[in-house]
C-alpha atoms as an extended CHARMM CRD file, in Angstrom:
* protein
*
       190  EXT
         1         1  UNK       CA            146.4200000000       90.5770000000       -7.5810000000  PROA      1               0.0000000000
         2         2  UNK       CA            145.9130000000       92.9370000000       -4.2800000000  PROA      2               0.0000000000
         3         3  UNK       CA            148.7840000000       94.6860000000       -3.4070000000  PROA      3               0.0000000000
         4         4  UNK       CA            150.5020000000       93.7710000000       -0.1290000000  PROA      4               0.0000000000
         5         5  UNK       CA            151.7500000000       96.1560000000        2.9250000000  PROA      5               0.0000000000
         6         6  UNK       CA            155.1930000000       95.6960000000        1.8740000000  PROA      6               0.0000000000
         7         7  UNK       CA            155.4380000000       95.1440000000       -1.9570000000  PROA      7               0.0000000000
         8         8  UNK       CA            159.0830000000       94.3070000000       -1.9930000000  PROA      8               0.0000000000
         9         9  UNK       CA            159.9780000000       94.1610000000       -5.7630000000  PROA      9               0.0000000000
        10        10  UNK       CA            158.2500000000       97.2780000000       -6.5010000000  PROA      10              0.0000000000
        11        11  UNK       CA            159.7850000000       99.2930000000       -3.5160000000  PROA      11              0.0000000000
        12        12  UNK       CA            163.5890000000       97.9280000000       -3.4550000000  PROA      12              0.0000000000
        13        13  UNK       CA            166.0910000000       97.8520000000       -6.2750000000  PROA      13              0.0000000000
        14        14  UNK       CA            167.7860000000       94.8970000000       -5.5260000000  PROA      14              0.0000000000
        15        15  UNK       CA            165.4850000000       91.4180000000       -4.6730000000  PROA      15              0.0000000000
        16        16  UNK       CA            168.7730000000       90.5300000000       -2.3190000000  PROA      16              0.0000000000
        17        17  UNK       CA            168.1270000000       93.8560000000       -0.4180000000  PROA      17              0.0000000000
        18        18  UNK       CA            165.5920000000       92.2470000000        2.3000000000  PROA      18              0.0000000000
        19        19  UNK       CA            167.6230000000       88.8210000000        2.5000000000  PROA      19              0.0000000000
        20        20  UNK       CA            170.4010000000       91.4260000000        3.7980000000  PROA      20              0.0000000000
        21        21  UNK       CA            168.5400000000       92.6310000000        6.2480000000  PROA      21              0.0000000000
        22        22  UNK       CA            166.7290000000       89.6240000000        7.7430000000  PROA      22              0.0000000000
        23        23  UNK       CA            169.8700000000       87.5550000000        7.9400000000  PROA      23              0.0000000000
        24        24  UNK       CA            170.4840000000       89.8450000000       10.9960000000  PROA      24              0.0000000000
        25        25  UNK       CA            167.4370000000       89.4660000000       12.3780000000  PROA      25              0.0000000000
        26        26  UNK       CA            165.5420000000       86.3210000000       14.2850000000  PROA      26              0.0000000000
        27        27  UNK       CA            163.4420000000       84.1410000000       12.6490000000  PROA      27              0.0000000000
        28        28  UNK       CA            160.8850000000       81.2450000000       13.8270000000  PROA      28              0.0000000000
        29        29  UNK       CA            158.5530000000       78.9590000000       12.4390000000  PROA      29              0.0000000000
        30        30  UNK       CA            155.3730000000       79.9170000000       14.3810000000  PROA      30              0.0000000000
        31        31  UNK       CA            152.8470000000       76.5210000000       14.4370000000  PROA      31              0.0000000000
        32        32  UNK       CA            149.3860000000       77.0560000000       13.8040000000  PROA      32              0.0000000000
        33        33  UNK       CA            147.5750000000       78.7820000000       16.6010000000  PROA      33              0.0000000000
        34        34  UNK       CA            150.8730000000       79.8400000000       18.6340000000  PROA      34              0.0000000000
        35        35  UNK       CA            150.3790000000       83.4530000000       19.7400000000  PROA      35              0.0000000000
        36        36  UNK       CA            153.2170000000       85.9220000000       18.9550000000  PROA      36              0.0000000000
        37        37  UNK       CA            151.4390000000       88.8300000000       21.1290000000  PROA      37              0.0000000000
        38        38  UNK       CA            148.3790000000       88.7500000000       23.6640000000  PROA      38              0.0000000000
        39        39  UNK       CA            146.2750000000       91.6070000000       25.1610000000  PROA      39              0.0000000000
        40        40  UNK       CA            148.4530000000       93.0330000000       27.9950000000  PROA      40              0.0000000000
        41        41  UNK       CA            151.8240000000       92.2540000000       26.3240000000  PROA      41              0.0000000000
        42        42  UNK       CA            153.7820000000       94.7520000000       25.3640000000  PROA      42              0.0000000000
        43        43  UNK       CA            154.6880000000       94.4520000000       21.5820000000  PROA      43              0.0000000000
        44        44  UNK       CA            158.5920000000       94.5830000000       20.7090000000  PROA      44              0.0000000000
        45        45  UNK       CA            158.5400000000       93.7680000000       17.3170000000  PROA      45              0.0000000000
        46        46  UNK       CA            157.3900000000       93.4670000000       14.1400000000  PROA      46              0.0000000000
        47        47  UNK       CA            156.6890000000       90.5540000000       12.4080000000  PROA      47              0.0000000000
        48        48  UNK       CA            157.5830000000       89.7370000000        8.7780000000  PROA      48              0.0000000000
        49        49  UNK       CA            155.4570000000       86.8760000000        7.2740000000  PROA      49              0.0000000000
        50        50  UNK       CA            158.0290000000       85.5930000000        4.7300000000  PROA      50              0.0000000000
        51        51  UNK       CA            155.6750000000       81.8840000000        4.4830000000  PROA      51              0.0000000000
        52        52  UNK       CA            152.0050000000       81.2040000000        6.1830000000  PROA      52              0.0000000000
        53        53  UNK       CA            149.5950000000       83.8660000000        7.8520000000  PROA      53              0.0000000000
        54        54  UNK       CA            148.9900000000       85.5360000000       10.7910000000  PROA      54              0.0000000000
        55        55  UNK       CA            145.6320000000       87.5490000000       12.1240000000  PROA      55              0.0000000000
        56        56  UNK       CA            145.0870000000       90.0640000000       14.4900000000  PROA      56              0.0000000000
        57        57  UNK       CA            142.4400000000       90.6310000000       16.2200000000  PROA      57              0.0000000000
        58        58  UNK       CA            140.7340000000       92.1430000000       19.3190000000  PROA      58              0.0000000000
        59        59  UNK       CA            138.7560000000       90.0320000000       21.9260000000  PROA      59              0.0000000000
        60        60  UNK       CA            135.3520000000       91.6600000000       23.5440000000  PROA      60              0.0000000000
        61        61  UNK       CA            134.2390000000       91.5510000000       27.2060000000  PROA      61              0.0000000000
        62        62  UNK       CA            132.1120000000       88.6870000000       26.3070000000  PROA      62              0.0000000000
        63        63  UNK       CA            134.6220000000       86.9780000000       24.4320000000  PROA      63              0.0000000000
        64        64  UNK       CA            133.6920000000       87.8590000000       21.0050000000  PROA      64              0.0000000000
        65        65  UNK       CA            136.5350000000       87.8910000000       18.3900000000  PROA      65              0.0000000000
        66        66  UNK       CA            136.8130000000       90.8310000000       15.7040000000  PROA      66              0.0000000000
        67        67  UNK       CA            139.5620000000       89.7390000000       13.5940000000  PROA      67              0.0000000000
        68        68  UNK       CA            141.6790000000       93.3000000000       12.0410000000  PROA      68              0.0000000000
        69        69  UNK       CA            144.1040000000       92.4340000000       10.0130000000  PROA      69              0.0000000000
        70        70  UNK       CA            145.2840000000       89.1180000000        8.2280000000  PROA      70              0.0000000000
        71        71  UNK       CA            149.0400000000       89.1870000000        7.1640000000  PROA      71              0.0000000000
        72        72  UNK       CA            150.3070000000       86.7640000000        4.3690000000  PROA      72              0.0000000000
        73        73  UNK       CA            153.6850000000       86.3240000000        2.5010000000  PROA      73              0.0000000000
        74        74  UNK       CA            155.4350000000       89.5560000000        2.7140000000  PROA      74              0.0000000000
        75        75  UNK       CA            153.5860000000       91.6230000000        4.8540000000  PROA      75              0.0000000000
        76        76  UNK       CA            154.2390000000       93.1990000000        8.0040000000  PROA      76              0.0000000000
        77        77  UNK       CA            152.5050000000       93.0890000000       10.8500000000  PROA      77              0.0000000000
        78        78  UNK       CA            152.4100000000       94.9040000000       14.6860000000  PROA      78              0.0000000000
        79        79  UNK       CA            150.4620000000       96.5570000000       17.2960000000  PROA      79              0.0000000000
        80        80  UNK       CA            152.0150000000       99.9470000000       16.3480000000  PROA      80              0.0000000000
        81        81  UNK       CA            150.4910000000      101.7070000000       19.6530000000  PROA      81              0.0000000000
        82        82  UNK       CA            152.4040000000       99.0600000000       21.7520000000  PROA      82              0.0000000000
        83        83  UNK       CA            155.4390000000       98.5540000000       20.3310000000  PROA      83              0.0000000000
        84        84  UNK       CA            156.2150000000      102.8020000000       19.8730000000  PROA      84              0.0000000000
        85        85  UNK       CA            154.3890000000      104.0860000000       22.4800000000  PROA      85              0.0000000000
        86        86  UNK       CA            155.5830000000      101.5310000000       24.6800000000  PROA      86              0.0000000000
        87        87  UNK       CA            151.6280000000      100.7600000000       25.4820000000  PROA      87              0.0000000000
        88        88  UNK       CA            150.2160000000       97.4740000000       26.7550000000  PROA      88              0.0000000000
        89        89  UNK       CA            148.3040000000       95.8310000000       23.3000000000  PROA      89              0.0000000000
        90        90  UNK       CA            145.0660000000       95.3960000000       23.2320000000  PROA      90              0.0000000000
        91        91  UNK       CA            145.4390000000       92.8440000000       20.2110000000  PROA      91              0.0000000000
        92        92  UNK       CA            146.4840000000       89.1630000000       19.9780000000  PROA      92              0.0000000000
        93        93  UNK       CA            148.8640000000       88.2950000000       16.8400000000  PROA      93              0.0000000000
        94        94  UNK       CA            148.4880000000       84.2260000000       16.0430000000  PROA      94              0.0000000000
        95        95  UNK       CA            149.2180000000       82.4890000000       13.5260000000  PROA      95              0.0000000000
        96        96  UNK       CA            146.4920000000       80.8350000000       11.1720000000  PROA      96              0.0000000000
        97        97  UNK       CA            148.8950000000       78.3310000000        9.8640000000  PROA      97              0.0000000000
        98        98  UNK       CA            152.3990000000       77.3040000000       10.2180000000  PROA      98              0.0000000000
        99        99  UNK       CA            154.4140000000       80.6780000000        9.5530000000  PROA      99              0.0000000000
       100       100  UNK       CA            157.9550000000       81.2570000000        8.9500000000  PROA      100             0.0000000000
       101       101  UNK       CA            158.1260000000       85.0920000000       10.3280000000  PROA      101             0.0000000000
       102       102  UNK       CA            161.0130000000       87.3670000000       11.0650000000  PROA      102             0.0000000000
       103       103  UNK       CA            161.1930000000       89.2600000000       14.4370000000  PROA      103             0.0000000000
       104       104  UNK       CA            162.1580000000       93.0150000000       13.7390000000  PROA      104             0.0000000000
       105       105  UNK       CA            162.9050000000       95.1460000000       16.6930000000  PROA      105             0.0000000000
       106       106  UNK       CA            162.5430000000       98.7680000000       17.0680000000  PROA      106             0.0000000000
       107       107  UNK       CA            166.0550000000       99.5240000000       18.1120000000  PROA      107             0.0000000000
       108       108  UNK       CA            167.3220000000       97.3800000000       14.8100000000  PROA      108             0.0000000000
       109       109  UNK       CA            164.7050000000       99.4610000000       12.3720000000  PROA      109             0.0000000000
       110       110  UNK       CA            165.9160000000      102.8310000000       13.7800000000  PROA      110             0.0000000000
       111       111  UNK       CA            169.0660000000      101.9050000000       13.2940000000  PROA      111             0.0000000000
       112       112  UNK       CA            169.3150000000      100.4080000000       10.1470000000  PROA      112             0.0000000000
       113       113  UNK       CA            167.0330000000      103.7620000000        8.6560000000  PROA      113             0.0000000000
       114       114  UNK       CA            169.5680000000      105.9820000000       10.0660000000  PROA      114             0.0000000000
       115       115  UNK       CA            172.6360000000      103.8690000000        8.4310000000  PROA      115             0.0000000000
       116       116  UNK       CA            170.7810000000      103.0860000000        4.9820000000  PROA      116             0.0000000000
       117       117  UNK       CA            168.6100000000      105.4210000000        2.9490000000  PROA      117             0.0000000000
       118       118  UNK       CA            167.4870000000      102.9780000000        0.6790000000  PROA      118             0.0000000000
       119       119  UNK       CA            165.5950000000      101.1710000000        4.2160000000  PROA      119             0.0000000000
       120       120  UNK       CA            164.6820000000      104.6980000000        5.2590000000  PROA      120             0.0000000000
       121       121  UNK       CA            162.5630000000      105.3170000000        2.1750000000  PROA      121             0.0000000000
       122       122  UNK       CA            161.5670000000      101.7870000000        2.2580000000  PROA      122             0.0000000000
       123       123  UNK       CA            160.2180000000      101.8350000000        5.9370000000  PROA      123             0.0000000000
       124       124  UNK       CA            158.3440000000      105.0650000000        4.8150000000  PROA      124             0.0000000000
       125       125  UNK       CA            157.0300000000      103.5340000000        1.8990000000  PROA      125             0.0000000000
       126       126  UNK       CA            155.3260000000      100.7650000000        4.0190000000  PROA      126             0.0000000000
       127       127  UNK       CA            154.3210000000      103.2250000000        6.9040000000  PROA      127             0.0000000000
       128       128  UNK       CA            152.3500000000      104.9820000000        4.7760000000  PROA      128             0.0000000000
       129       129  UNK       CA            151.0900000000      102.3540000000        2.7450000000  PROA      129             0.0000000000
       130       130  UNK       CA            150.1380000000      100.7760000000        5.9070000000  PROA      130             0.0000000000
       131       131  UNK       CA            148.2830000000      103.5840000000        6.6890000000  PROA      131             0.0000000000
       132       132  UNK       CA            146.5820000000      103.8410000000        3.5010000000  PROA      132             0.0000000000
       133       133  UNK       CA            145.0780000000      100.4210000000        4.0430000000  PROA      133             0.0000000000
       134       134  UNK       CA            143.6860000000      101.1750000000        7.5600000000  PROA      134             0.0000000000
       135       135  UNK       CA            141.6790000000      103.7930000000        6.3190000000  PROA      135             0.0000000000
       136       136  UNK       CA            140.5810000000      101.7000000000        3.2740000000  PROA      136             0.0000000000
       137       137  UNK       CA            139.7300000000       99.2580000000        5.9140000000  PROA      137             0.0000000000
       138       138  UNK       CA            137.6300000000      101.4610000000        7.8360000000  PROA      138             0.0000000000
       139       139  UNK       CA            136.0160000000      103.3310000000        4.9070000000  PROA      139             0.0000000000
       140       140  UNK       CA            134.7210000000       99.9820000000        3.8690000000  PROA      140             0.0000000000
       141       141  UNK       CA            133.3190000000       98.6750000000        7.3830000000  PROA      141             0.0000000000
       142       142  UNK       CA            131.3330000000      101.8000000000        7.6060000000  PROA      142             0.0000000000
       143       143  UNK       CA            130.4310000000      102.5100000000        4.1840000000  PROA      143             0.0000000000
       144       144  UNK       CA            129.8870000000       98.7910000000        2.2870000000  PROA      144             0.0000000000
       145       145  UNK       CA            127.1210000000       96.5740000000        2.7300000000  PROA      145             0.0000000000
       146       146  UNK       CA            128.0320000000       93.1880000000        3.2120000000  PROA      146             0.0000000000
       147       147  UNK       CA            128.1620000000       91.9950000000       -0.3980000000  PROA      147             0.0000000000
       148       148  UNK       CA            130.5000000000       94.2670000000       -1.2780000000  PROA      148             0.0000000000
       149       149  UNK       CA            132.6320000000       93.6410000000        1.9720000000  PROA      149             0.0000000000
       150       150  UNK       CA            133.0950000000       90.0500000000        0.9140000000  PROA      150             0.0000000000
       151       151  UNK       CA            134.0380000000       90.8650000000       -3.0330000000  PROA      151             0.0000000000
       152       152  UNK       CA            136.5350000000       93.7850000000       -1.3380000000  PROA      152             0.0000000000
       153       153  UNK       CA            137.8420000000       90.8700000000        0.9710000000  PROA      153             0.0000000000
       154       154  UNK       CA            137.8490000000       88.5420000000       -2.1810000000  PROA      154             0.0000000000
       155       155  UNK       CA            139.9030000000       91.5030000000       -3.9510000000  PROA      155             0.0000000000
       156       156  UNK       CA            142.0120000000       92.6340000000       -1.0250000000  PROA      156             0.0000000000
       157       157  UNK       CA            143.4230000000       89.1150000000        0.0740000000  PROA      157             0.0000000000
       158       158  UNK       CA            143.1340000000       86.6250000000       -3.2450000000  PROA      158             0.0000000000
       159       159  UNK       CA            145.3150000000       84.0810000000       -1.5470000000  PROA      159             0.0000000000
       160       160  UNK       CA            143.6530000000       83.6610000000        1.3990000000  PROA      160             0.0000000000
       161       161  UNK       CA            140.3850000000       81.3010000000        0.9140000000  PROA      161             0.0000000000
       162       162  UNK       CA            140.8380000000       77.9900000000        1.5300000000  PROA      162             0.0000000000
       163       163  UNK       CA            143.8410000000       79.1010000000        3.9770000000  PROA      163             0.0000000000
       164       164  UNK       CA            141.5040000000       80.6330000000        6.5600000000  PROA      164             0.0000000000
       165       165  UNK       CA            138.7870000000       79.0550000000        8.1580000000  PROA      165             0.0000000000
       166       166  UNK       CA            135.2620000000       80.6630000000        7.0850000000  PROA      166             0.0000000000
       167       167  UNK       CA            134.1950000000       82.1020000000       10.2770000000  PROA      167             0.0000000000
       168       168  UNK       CA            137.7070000000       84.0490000000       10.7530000000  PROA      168             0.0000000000
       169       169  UNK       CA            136.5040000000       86.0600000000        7.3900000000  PROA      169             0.0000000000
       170       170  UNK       CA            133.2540000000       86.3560000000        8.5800000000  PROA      170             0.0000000000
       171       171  UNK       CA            134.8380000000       87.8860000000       11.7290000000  PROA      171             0.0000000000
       172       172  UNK       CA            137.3060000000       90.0500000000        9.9670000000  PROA      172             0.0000000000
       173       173  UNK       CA            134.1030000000       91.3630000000        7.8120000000  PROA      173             0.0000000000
       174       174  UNK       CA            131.3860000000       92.1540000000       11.0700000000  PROA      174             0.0000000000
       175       175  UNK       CA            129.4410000000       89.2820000000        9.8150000000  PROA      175             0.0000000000
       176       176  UNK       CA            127.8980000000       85.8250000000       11.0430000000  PROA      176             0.0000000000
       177       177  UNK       CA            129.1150000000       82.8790000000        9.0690000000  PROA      177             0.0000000000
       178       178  UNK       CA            125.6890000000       82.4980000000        8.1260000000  PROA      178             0.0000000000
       179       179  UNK       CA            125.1600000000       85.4990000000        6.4780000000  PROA      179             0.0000000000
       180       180  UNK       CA            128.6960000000       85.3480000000        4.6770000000  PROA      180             0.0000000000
       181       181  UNK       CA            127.8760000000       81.3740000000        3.7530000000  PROA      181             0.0000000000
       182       182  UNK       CA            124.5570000000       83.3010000000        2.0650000000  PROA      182             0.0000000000
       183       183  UNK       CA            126.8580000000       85.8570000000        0.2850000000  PROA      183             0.0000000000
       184       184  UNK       CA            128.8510000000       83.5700000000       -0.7110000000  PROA      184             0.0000000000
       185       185  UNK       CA            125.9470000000       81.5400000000       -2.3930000000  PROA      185             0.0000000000
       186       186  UNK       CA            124.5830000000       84.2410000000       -3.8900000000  PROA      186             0.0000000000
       187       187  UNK       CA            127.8440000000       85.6740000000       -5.7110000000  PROA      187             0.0000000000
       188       188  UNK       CA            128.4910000000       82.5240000000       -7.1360000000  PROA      188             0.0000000000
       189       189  UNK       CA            125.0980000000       82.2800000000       -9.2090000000  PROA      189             0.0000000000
       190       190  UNK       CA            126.0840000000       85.7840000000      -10.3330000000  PROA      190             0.0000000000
């Protein structure tokens, strides 16, 4: 099982901890394909996937998608630059399919860290867990061949295929479908 951005049961003490905290936030079932954020928006919040999945992903001058992040049950996703450097994003957040998400604000997570230590050291937790999986991210795009992209995807986000349309993992890997299709192929005559 790959471990998410925001492994709730391992991180909190009590598994009614989080339902505290979102029942004074907003929430919204997003349908599929809805966008939560588009390139020039500004980003003011964070978004909590607590059923579906969302992607984010950049758009080229030609149009090209590169998909960088998928988010699935309980994990968080933003365009950090945006939403605390008060930055237009340069990222779309939409969702794949239907997604119940919470909308945390900045003003609310500053807050609530100040008031309750236990969210503090959560919020840290997931910072630099968050982190940690950016880098992972980028030490595989540059280091793995495409093979082992695809088994690292496979490993990284178990609950995903059959939820997210081929050529969005091909994207999200810097590959055609046609050469993932191949991989694909070939791994499963291993």
């Amino acid at each position: 099982m790959s471990k998410s951005l925001f492994e709730i049961q391992k991180i909190t003490q009590s598994q009614n901890f989080l339902e505290e905290i979102f029942s004074n936030c907003n929430s919204k079932v997003i349908p599929k394909n809805e966008f939560l954020l588009k390139a020039g928006e500004h980003c003011t919040h964070a978004f909590f996937v607590k059923k579906g999945v969302l992607r984010q992903f950049v758009l080229s001058e030609e149009g090209k998608e590169s998909i960088v992040l998928f988010a699935s049950e309980n994990w968080i996703l933003a365009d950090r630059a945006s939403t605390y450097f008060q930055e237009p994003s340069e990222f779309y957040i939409q969702a794949v399919e239907s997604s119940k998400v919470y909308f945390l604000d900045e003003k609310f997570i500053q807050e609530l860290s100040m008031k309750n230590t236990d969210f503090f050291d959560l919020n840290t937790k997931m910072l630099h867990n968050h982190i940690r999986h950016l880098q992972n991210r980028i030490k595989h795009l540059l280091s793995l061949n495409s093979r082992d992209k695809y088994l690292q995807f496979v490993k990284q986000y178990p609950d995903l295929y059959g939820r997210v349309p081929q050529s969005m993992i091909a994207s999200y890997l810097g590959m055609t479908p046609e050469t993932l299709s191949r991989i694909r192929r070939e791994a499963s005559h291993e």
